[in-house]
Coordinates of C-alpha atoms (C1' of nucleotides) in Angstrom, one line a residue:
Chain A
X1 CA 226.9 82.6 -63.4
X2 CA 228.2 84.7 -60.7
X3 CA 225.7 87.4 -59.6
X4 CA 226.2 91.0 -58.5
X5 CA 226.3 91.8 -54.8
X6 CA 222.7 93.5 -55.2
X7 CA 221.2 90.7 -57.0
X8 CA 222.6 88.0 -54.5
X9 CA 221.3 90.0 -51.4
X10 CA 217.7 90.4 -53.5
X11 CA 218.0 86.4 -54.1
X12 CA 218.5 85.5 -50.4
X13 CA 215.6 88.1 -49.4
X14 CA 213.3 86.2 -51.7
X15 CA 214.2 82.9 -50.4
X16 CA 213.4 84.0 -46.8
X17 CA 210.2 85.5 -47.9
X18 CA 209.0 82.4 -49.7
X19 CA 210.2 80.1 -46.9
X20 CA 208.2 82.2 -44.4
X21 CA 205.2 81.6 -46.3
X22 CA 205.7 78.1 -47.3
X23 CA 206.7 77.2 -43.5
X24 CA 203.6 78.7 -42.2
X25 CA 201.3 77.2 -44.8
X26 CA 202.6 73.7 -45.2
X27 CA 204.3 73.3 -41.9
X28 CA 208.1 73.4 -40.8
X29 CA 208.9 69.7 -41.2
X30 CA 206.7 69.0 -44.3
X31 CA 208.5 71.7 -46.3
X32 CA 211.7 70.9 -47.9
X33 CA 214.6 72.9 -48.8
X34 CA 214.2 71.7 -52.6
X35 CA 210.5 72.8 -52.6
X36 CA 211.4 76.3 -51.3
X37 CA 214.2 76.9 -53.8
X38 CA 211.8 75.7 -56.7
X39 CA 209.6 78.3 -55.7
X40 CA 212.1 80.9 -55.8
X41 CA 212.9 79.7 -59.3
X42 CA 216.1 78.3 -58.3
X43 CA 217.7 74.7 -57.9
X44 CA 218.4 73.3 -54.4
X45 CA 222.1 73.1 -54.8
X46 CA 222.6 76.8 -54.6
X47 CA 220.7 77.0 -51.2
X48 CA 224.2 76.5 -49.3
X49 CA 225.6 79.6 -51.0
X50 CA 223.1 81.5 -48.8
X51 CA 222.6 79.6 -45.8
X52 CA 224.4 77.2 -43.5
X53 CA 221.8 74.8 -42.7
X54 CA 217.8 74.3 -43.2
X55 CA 217.6 75.4 -39.7
X56 CA 219.3 78.7 -40.1
X57 CA 216.5 79.4 -42.9
X58 CA 213.7 78.3 -40.5
X59 CA 215.0 80.5 -37.8
X60 CA 215.3 83.7 -40.1
X61 CA 211.7 82.7 -41.8
X62 CA 210.2 82.7 -38.6
X63 CA 211.7 85.8 -37.5
X64 CA 210.5 87.4 -40.4
X65 CA 206.9 86.1 -40.0
X66 CA 207.1 87.5 -36.2
X67 CA 208.3 90.9 -37.3
X68 CA 205.7 91.3 -39.9
X69 CA 203.1 90.9 -37.4
X70 CA 204.8 93.0 -34.7
X71 CA 205.3 95.8 -37.0
X72 CA 201.5 95.9 -37.9
X73 CA 200.7 95.8 -34.3
X74 CA 203.1 98.8 -33.4
X75 CA 201.6 100.7 -36.4
X76 CA 198.1 100.1 -35.2
X77 CA 199.1 101.0 -31.7
X78 CA 200.4 104.2 -32.7
X79 CA 197.1 105.0 -34.6
X80 CA 195.0 104.8 -31.5
X81 CA 192.5 102.5 -29.7
X82 CA 190.3 102.1 -32.6
X83 CA 193.0 101.0 -35.0
X84 CA 194.2 98.6 -32.3
X85 CA 190.7 97.1 -32.0
X86 CA 190.4 96.6 -35.5
X87 CA 193.9 94.9 -35.8
X88 CA 192.8 92.5 -33.0
X89 CA 189.3 91.7 -34.4
X90 CA 191.2 91.1 -37.8
X91 CA 193.3 88.5 -36.3
X92 CA 190.1 86.2 -35.8
X93 CA 188.2 86.6 -39.2
X94 CA 187.7 83.9 -41.8
X95 CA 190.2 86.0 -44.0
X96 CA 193.0 85.3 -41.5
X97 CA 191.9 81.6 -40.9
X98 CA 192.0 81.0 -44.4
X99 CA 195.4 82.5 -45.3
X100 CA 197.4 80.2 -43.1
X101 CA 200.6 81.1 -45.1
X102 CA 200.3 84.8 -44.7
X103 CA 199.1 84.9 -41.0
X104 CA 200.3 84.6 -37.6
X105 CA 203.2 82.0 -37.2
X106 CA 202.3 81.1 -33.6
X107 CA 198.9 79.8 -34.7
X108 CA 200.4 78.4 -38.0
X109 CA 203.0 76.5 -36.5
X110 CA 202.3 76.6 -32.8
X111 CA 202.8 72.9 -32.1
X112 CA 205.9 72.6 -34.1
X113 CA 207.6 75.6 -32.6
X114 CA 207.1 74.2 -29.0
X115 CA 209.5 71.6 -30.3
X116 CA 211.6 73.8 -32.2
X117 CA 215.3 74.7 -31.1
X118 CA 216.3 77.2 -28.4
X119 CA 217.0 80.3 -30.9
X120 CA 213.4 80.0 -32.5
X121 CA 211.9 79.9 -29.1
X122 CA 213.8 82.7 -27.8
X123 CA 212.6 84.9 -30.8
X124 CA 209.0 83.7 -30.4
X125 CA 209.2 84.6 -26.7
X126 CA 210.5 88.1 -27.4
X127 CA 208.0 88.8 -29.9
X128 CA 205.3 87.4 -27.7
X129 CA 206.4 89.5 -24.8
X130 CA 206.6 92.8 -27.3
X131 CA 203.0 92.1 -28.2
X132 CA 201.7 91.7 -24.8
X133 CA 203.4 94.8 -23.3
X134 CA 201.9 96.9 -26.3
X135 CA 198.5 95.2 -26.1
X136 CA 198.3 95.9 -22.4
X137 CA 198.3 99.5 -23.0
X138 CA 194.7 99.1 -24.5
X139 CA 193.2 96.9 -22.1
X140 CA 190.4 97.6 -19.9
X141 CA 190.7 95.9 -16.5
X142 CA 188.4 95.4 -13.4
X143 CA 190.0 97.1 -10.4
X144 CA 192.0 94.1 -8.9
X145 CA 193.2 93.3 -12.6
X146 CA 196.8 93.7 -14.0
X147 CA 196.4 95.1 -17.7
X148 CA 199.4 92.7 -18.6
X149 CA 197.5 89.7 -17.4
X150 CA 194.4 90.7 -19.4
X151 CA 196.7 91.2 -22.6
X152 CA 198.2 87.7 -21.9
X153 CA 194.8 86.0 -21.6
X154 CA 193.3 87.7 -24.7
X155 CA 196.3 87.2 -26.7
X156 CA 196.6 83.5 -25.8
X157 CA 192.9 83.3 -26.5
X158 CA 193.2 84.8 -30.0
X159 CA 195.8 82.2 -30.9
X160 CA 193.9 79.2 -29.5
X161 CA 190.9 80.4 -31.3
X162 CA 192.5 80.7 -34.5
X163 CA 194.1 77.3 -34.5
X164 CA 190.8 75.7 -33.5
X165 CA 188.8 77.5 -36.3
X166 CA 191.4 75.9 -38.7
X167 CA 191.1 72.6 -37.0
X168 CA 187.3 72.1 -36.9
X169 CA 185.8 70.7 -40.2
X170 CA 182.5 72.5 -39.6
X171 CA 182.3 75.8 -41.2
X172 CA 179.6 76.8 -38.8
X173 CA 181.4 76.0 -35.7
X174 CA 184.6 77.5 -37.2
X175 CA 182.8 80.9 -37.8
X176 CA 181.3 80.8 -34.4
X177 CA 184.7 80.3 -32.8
X178 CA 186.1 83.3 -34.5
X179 CA 182.8 85.4 -33.8
X180 CA 182.9 84.7 -30.2
X181 CA 186.6 85.5 -29.9
X182 CA 185.9 89.0 -31.7
X183 CA 183.2 89.7 -29.1
X184 CA 185.8 89.0 -26.3
X185 CA 188.3 91.5 -27.7
X186 CA 185.8 94.0 -27.9
X187 CA 184.7 93.7 -24.4
X188 CA 188.5 93.8 -23.4
X189 CA 189.9 96.6 -25.2
X190 CA 189.1 99.9 -23.6
X191 CA 186.5 102.0 -25.6
X192 CA 188.2 104.7 -27.8
X193 CA 190.4 106.5 -25.3
X194 CA 190.2 110.4 -24.9
X195 CA 193.1 110.5 -26.9
X196 CA 191.4 108.9 -29.9
X197 CA 188.5 110.9 -29.1
X198 CA 190.2 114.0 -29.3
X199 CA 191.2 113.2 -33.0
X200 CA 188.6 111.0 -34.7
X201 CA 189.9 111.8 -38.1
X202 CA 190.1 108.1 -39.1
X203 CA 187.1 106.7 -37.5
X204 CA 184.6 107.1 -40.6
X205 CA 187.1 105.2 -42.7
X206 CA 187.1 102.4 -40.7
X207 CA 185.3 99.2 -41.1
X208 CA 182.7 98.4 -38.4
X209 CA 184.2 96.0 -35.6
X210 CA 182.1 93.1 -36.5
X211 CA 182.3 92.4 -39.9
Chain B
X1 CA 205.6 32.9 -33.6
X2 CA 201.8 33.1 -34.2
X3 CA 200.3 34.6 -30.9
X4 CA 196.9 33.7 -29.7
X5 CA 194.1 36.2 -30.5
X6 CA 194.2 37.6 -26.8
X7 CA 197.8 38.4 -27.2
X8 CA 197.5 39.7 -30.7
X9 CA 194.7 42.1 -29.3
X10 CA 196.9 43.3 -26.5
X11 CA 199.7 43.8 -28.8
X12 CA 197.6 46.0 -30.9
X13 CA 196.1 48.1 -28.0
X14 CA 199.8 48.5 -26.8
X15 CA 201.1 49.8 -30.0
X16 CA 198.2 52.4 -30.1
X17 CA 198.6 53.3 -26.4
X18 CA 202.4 54.1 -27.1
X19 CA 201.7 55.9 -30.3
X20 CA 199.3 58.1 -28.6
X21 CA 201.8 59.2 -26.1
X22 CA 204.7 59.5 -28.8
X23 CA 202.8 61.4 -31.1
X24 CA 201.6 63.8 -28.9
X25 CA 205.4 64.0 -27.2
X26 CA 207.5 64.2 -30.3
X27 CA 205.0 65.2 -33.1
X28 CA 203.1 63.3 -35.8
X29 CA 205.4 63.6 -38.5
X30 CA 208.6 63.3 -36.5
X31 CA 207.6 59.9 -35.1
X32 CA 208.3 57.1 -37.0
X33 CA 206.6 53.6 -37.2
X34 CA 210.0 51.8 -36.6
X35 CA 210.3 53.8 -33.4
X36 CA 206.8 53.1 -32.2
X37 CA 207.2 49.4 -32.8
X38 CA 210.7 49.7 -30.9
X39 CA 209.3 51.2 -27.9
X40 CA 206.4 48.2 -28.1
X41 CA 209.5 45.8 -28.0
X42 CA 208.7 44.8 -31.7
X43 CA 210.4 45.0 -35.1
X44 CA 208.8 47.3 -37.5
X45 CA 208.0 44.6 -40.1
X46 CA 205.2 43.3 -38.0
X47 CA 203.3 46.7 -38.0
X48 CA 201.2 45.9 -41.1
X49 CA 199.8 42.7 -39.4
X50 CA 197.7 45.2 -37.2
X51 CA 197.3 48.3 -39.4
X52 CA 197.1 49.0 -43.2
X53 CA 199.2 52.2 -42.7
X54 CA 200.8 54.7 -40.4
X55 CA 197.9 57.0 -41.3
X56 CA 195.5 54.5 -39.7
X57 CA 197.5 54.2 -36.5
X58 CA 197.6 58.1 -36.2
X59 CA 194.0 58.3 -36.5
X60 CA 193.2 55.6 -33.9
X61 CA 196.0 57.0 -31.6
X62 CA 194.5 60.6 -32.0
X63 CA 191.1 59.1 -31.1
X64 CA 192.4 57.5 -28.1
X65 CA 194.1 60.8 -26.8
X66 CA 190.9 62.7 -27.3
X67 CA 188.8 59.9 -25.8
X68 CA 190.8 59.9 -22.7
X69 CA 190.2 63.7 -22.0
X70 CA 186.7 63.3 -22.8
X71 CA 186.2 60.5 -20.4
X72 CA 187.8 62.5 -17.7
X73 CA 185.8 65.8 -18.5
X74 CA 182.5 63.7 -18.3
X75 CA 183.5 62.2 -15.0
X76 CA 184.2 65.6 -13.5
X77 CA 181.0 66.7 -14.8
X78 CA 179.1 64.2 -13.1
X79 CA 180.8 64.8 -10.0
X80 CA 179.8 68.6 -9.9
X81 CA 180.7 72.0 -10.4
X82 CA 183.6 71.7 -7.9
X83 CA 185.2 68.8 -9.7
X84 CA 184.7 70.3 -13.1
X85 CA 186.4 73.6 -11.9
X86 CA 189.1 71.6 -10.6
X87 CA 189.4 69.6 -13.9
X88 CA 189.8 72.5 -15.9
X89 CA 192.3 74.3 -13.5
X90 CA 194.3 71.2 -14.0
X91 CA 194.5 71.9 -17.7
X92 CA 196.6 74.8 -17.3
X93 CA 199.0 73.8 -14.8
X94 CA 202.8 73.3 -14.9
X95 CA 202.0 69.5 -14.7
X96 CA 200.3 69.4 -17.8
X97 CA 202.5 71.9 -19.4
X98 CA 205.6 69.4 -18.8
X99 CA 203.6 66.3 -19.6
X100 CA 203.1 66.9 -23.4
X101 CA 202.9 63.0 -24.1
X102 CA 200.0 62.5 -21.5
X103 CA 198.3 65.6 -22.1
X104 CA 195.7 67.1 -24.4
X105 CA 196.1 66.3 -28.0
X106 CA 195.0 69.5 -29.4
X107 CA 197.4 71.5 -27.5
X108 CA 200.3 68.9 -28.3
X109 CA 199.5 68.8 -32.1
X110 CA 197.4 71.5 -33.0
X111 CA 199.1 73.1 -36.0
X112 CA 199.7 69.5 -37.2
X113 CA 196.3 68.6 -36.8
X114 CA 195.0 71.5 -39.1
X115 CA 196.8 69.8 -41.8
X116 CA 195.7 66.4 -41.0
X117 CA 193.4 64.3 -43.3
X118 CA 189.7 64.6 -43.1
X119 CA 189.0 61.7 -40.7
X120 CA 191.1 63.0 -38.0
X121 CA 190.0 66.5 -38.2
X122 CA 186.4 65.1 -38.0
X123 CA 187.1 63.2 -35.0
X124 CA 188.9 66.0 -33.4
X125 CA 185.7 68.4 -34.1
X126 CA 183.3 65.8 -32.8
X127 CA 185.5 65.7 -29.3
X128 CA 185.7 69.6 -29.3
X129 CA 181.9 69.9 -29.6
X130 CA 181.2 67.3 -27.0
X131 CA 183.5 69.2 -24.8
X132 CA 181.9 72.7 -25.4
X133 CA 178.3 71.4 -24.8
X134 CA 179.4 69.5 -21.4
X135 CA 181.5 72.7 -20.4
X136 CA 178.5 75.0 -21.2
X137 CA 176.3 73.7 -18.4
X138 CA 178.9 74.8 -15.9
X139 CA 179.4 78.2 -17.3
X140 CA 178.3 81.7 -15.7
X141 CA 177.4 84.0 -18.4
X142 CA 176.4 87.5 -18.6
X143 CA 172.4 88.2 -19.2
X144 CA 173.0 88.7 -23.1
X145 CA 175.3 85.9 -23.2
X146 CA 175.2 82.4 -24.6
X147 CA 176.7 79.7 -22.2
X148 CA 177.9 77.9 -25.4
X149 CA 179.6 80.8 -26.4
X150 CA 181.2 81.2 -23.0
X151 CA 182.6 77.4 -23.1
X152 CA 184.0 77.9 -26.6
X153 CA 185.9 81.1 -25.3
X154 CA 187.2 79.5 -22.3
X155 CA 188.3 76.2 -24.1
X156 CA 190.0 77.9 -26.9
X157 CA 191.8 80.2 -24.3
X158 CA 192.9 77.0 -22.5
X159 CA 194.5 75.5 -25.5
X160 CA 196.1 78.5 -26.6
X161 CA 197.5 79.3 -23.2
X162 CA 198.8 75.8 -22.8
X163 CA 200.5 75.7 -26.2
X164 CA 202.1 79.2 -25.6
X165 CA 203.2 78.3 -22.1
X166 CA 205.2 75.5 -23.7
X167 CA 206.2 77.7 -26.5
X168 CA 207.9 80.4 -24.5
X169 CA 211.3 79.8 -23.1
X170 CA 210.9 82.1 -20.1
X171 CA 209.8 79.9 -17.1
X172 CA 208.2 83.0 -15.3
X173 CA 206.4 84.1 -18.4
X174 CA 205.2 80.6 -18.8
X175 CA 203.9 80.2 -15.2
X176 CA 202.2 83.4 -15.7
X177 CA 200.2 82.3 -18.8
X178 CA 199.1 79.5 -16.9
X179 CA 198.2 81.5 -13.8
X180 CA 196.1 84.0 -15.6
X181 CA 194.4 81.4 -17.6
X182 CA 193.2 79.6 -14.1
X183 CA 191.9 82.7 -12.9
X184 CA 189.9 83.3 -16.0
X185 CA 188.5 80.0 -15.7
X186 CA 187.5 80.5 -11.9
X187 CA 185.8 83.6 -13.0
X188 CA 183.9 81.9 -15.8
X189 CA 182.7 78.6 -14.2
X190 CA 179.9 79.4 -11.8
X191 CA 180.6 79.1 -8.1
X192 CA 179.4 76.0 -6.6
X193 CA 175.8 75.2 -7.6
X194 CA 173.1 74.3 -5.3
X195 CA 173.6 70.7 -6.0
X196 CA 177.3 70.8 -5.0
X197 CA 176.8 73.0 -2.1
X198 CA 174.3 70.2 -0.9
X199 CA 177.2 67.7 -0.9
X200 CA 180.4 69.4 -0.1
X201 CA 182.0 66.0 0.8
X202 CA 185.0 66.3 -1.3
X203 CA 185.7 70.1 -1.0
X204 CA 188.3 69.4 2.0
X205 CA 190.1 66.9 0.0
X206 CA 190.8 69.3 -3.0
X207 CA 193.6 71.3 -3.7
X208 CA 193.2 75.0 -3.8
X209 CA 192.2 76.4 -7.2
X210 CA 195.6 78.2 -7.3
X211 CA 198.3 75.8 -6.6
Chain C
dT1 C1' 240.4 102.9 -69.2
dG2 C1' 241.7 98.1 -70.7
dT3 C1' 243.3 93.3 -69.6
dA4 C1' 244.0 89.2 -66.8
dC5 C1' 242.6 86.6 -63.0
dA6 C1' 240.0 85.6 -58.9
dT7 C1' 235.6 85.1 -56.8
dC8 C1' 231.6 82.9 -56.1
dA9 C1' 226.0 82.5 -57.3
dG10 C1' 223.8 78.9 -59.3
dT11 C1' 223.6 74.0 -62.0
dG12 C1' 222.6 69.2 -61.4
dA13 C1' 224.5 64.6 -60.3
dA14 C1' 225.7 62.4 -56.2
dC15 C1' 226.0 61.2 -51.4
dG16 C1' 224.2 58.7 -46.9
dC17 C1' 220.3 58.2 -44.5
dG18 C1' 215.8 57.4 -42.6
dC19 C1' 211.3 57.0 -44.0
dG20 C1' 206.8 54.1 -44.9
dT21 C1' 206.0 49.6 -47.1
dT22 C1' 206.7 44.9 -48.7
dC23 C1' 208.1 40.2 -48.5
dA24 C1' 209.9 35.4 -47.9
dC25 C1' 210.5 33.0 -44.0
dT26 C1' 209.6 30.9 -38.9
dG27 C1' 207.2 28.4 -35.8
dA28 C1' 203.5 28.5 -32.0
dT29 C1' 198.4 28.6 -32.3
dG30 C1' 193.9 27.1 -34.0
dT31 C1' 191.2 23.9 -36.6
dA32 C1' 189.7 19.9 -39.0
dC33 C1' 189.1 15.0 -38.8
Chain D
dT1 C1' 191.4 13.2 -26.9
dG2 C1' 195.2 12.9 -30.4
dT3 C1' 197.1 13.9 -35.0
dA4 C1' 198.1 16.8 -39.5
dC5 C1' 197.6 20.7 -41.5
dA6 C1' 196.5 25.6 -42.2
dT7 C1' 196.9 30.2 -40.4
dC8 C1' 199.2 34.1 -39.2
dA9 C1' 202.0 37.3 -35.7
dG10 C1' 206.4 38.6 -35.8
dT11 C1' 211.3 38.8 -37.9
dG12 C1' 214.8 41.2 -40.6
dA13 C1' 216.3 42.0 -45.1
dA14 C1' 215.0 44.7 -48.8
dC15 C1' 212.3 48.2 -51.7
dG16 C1' 211.8 53.0 -53.7
dC17 C1' 211.5 57.5 -52.2
dG18 C1' 212.4 62.2 -50.6
dC19 C1' 215.2 64.4 -47.5
dG20 C1' 219.5 67.5 -45.9
dT21 C1' 223.7 68.1 -47.7
dT22 C1' 228.0 68.1 -50.7
dC23 C1' 230.7 68.6 -54.7
dA24 C1' 232.8 69.4 -59.5
dC25 C1' 231.6 72.5 -62.8
dT26 C1' 230.2 77.1 -65.3
dG27 C1' 230.4 81.6 -66.5
dA28 C1' 229.4 86.2 -65.2
dT29 C1' 231.0 89.8 -61.9
dG30 C1' 234.4 92.3 -59.3
dT31 C1' 239.2 93.3 -58.5
dA32 C1' 244.2 94.3 -59.3
dC33 C1' 247.2 96.1 -62.1

DNA sequence: TGTACATCAGTGAACGCGCGTTCACTGATGTAC
DNA sequence: TGTACATCAGTGAACGCGCGTTCACTGATGTAC
């Protein structure tokens, strides 16, 4: 039953993708190797042809989750202030809240990641730093305020708010947590820069900030 | 080996206390019934004389963690604005960061609580609401801003910041996350009210806000 | 290009292990007289 | 107040179960000639 190299690589990739979603949706400890393999349409025995251990898969899957989000952020940053504002607002929506498996890994696995091993925490730290640095470029700050500090504050707030919006069992309170955080983002990201104002080509096609 | 009723009640209480700390320190799924009983100096077999299931213990232990924090908050609130500011500042310190077992359960178990059963999430929701309502009384707000909204924003920020300060593996970044959040709290809690100004007895003995 | 052999992705049974839970038993406590 | 018996907190072995991991095997793919 040997498979071609191309097929093998595709299978490995599929396992990581499925793991990335499953670990966020159901938690790291609660998700078994056999479950992931079954979702990939395989039996668990073949797992170790691709990975040394569950730990290795978790590390790769978490890195993939992180890279997805960073890539989206960098793309938004390149499009300008409006896109960046939209990107951050989208983070604290009911859509993101209800799609835990497809969303931010820090919010989905926060307290488990705190106890994860060195490599995973190192990856997460690098990712967070990248995000903070990129976000800082778009922040509005008071005269005595560091833009990087503002970015740290807003980003940690977004992660905490999304987590709490999932934790509370009252939909009204949950929506309110999200709405309040969207308002804070709108207040903190500086209004469309001169650069963005100079080429407002995409403004009309954007959804309004508060949807 | 039957024990007196008083002793039985004390043992039960001790198990819940130990569980409350262990579940926060090591996580809910990762902490076993046998471990908790061993820490209480007992064998695991006796567990079911006190509880119907691990789930029941987890529910009670989480409620205890929550009530501890709420009690401290209410005590600070009664002492006035300065005590409340100090209480909130203490939340985002390296002391709290490094004492996960003795600290806030939402930060310690956030992503696990999201997946916990209805009763636990209901308890957590009630606790969060209580905290928000109490904190709102001390918030400084803009003319068009609801104080409750400000409280929601600051509290979710505190939880997210503490979680991320534990998650990152760079001590400098971790300390910075905490310091930034302390500054936001200082900016958001209204400066000592007329009531607090009227009795500044405890101001001298307080630690400075940024320690 | 065609043949012979080595490789190795995937299968499915099995491994040891720790989990939550159950149970027969012990013996000090609480209760009935 | 003293005695006889029922209760039940705690022990430690055992239960079934699912976990991560290993392994003998299969058979299509890749490689050497």
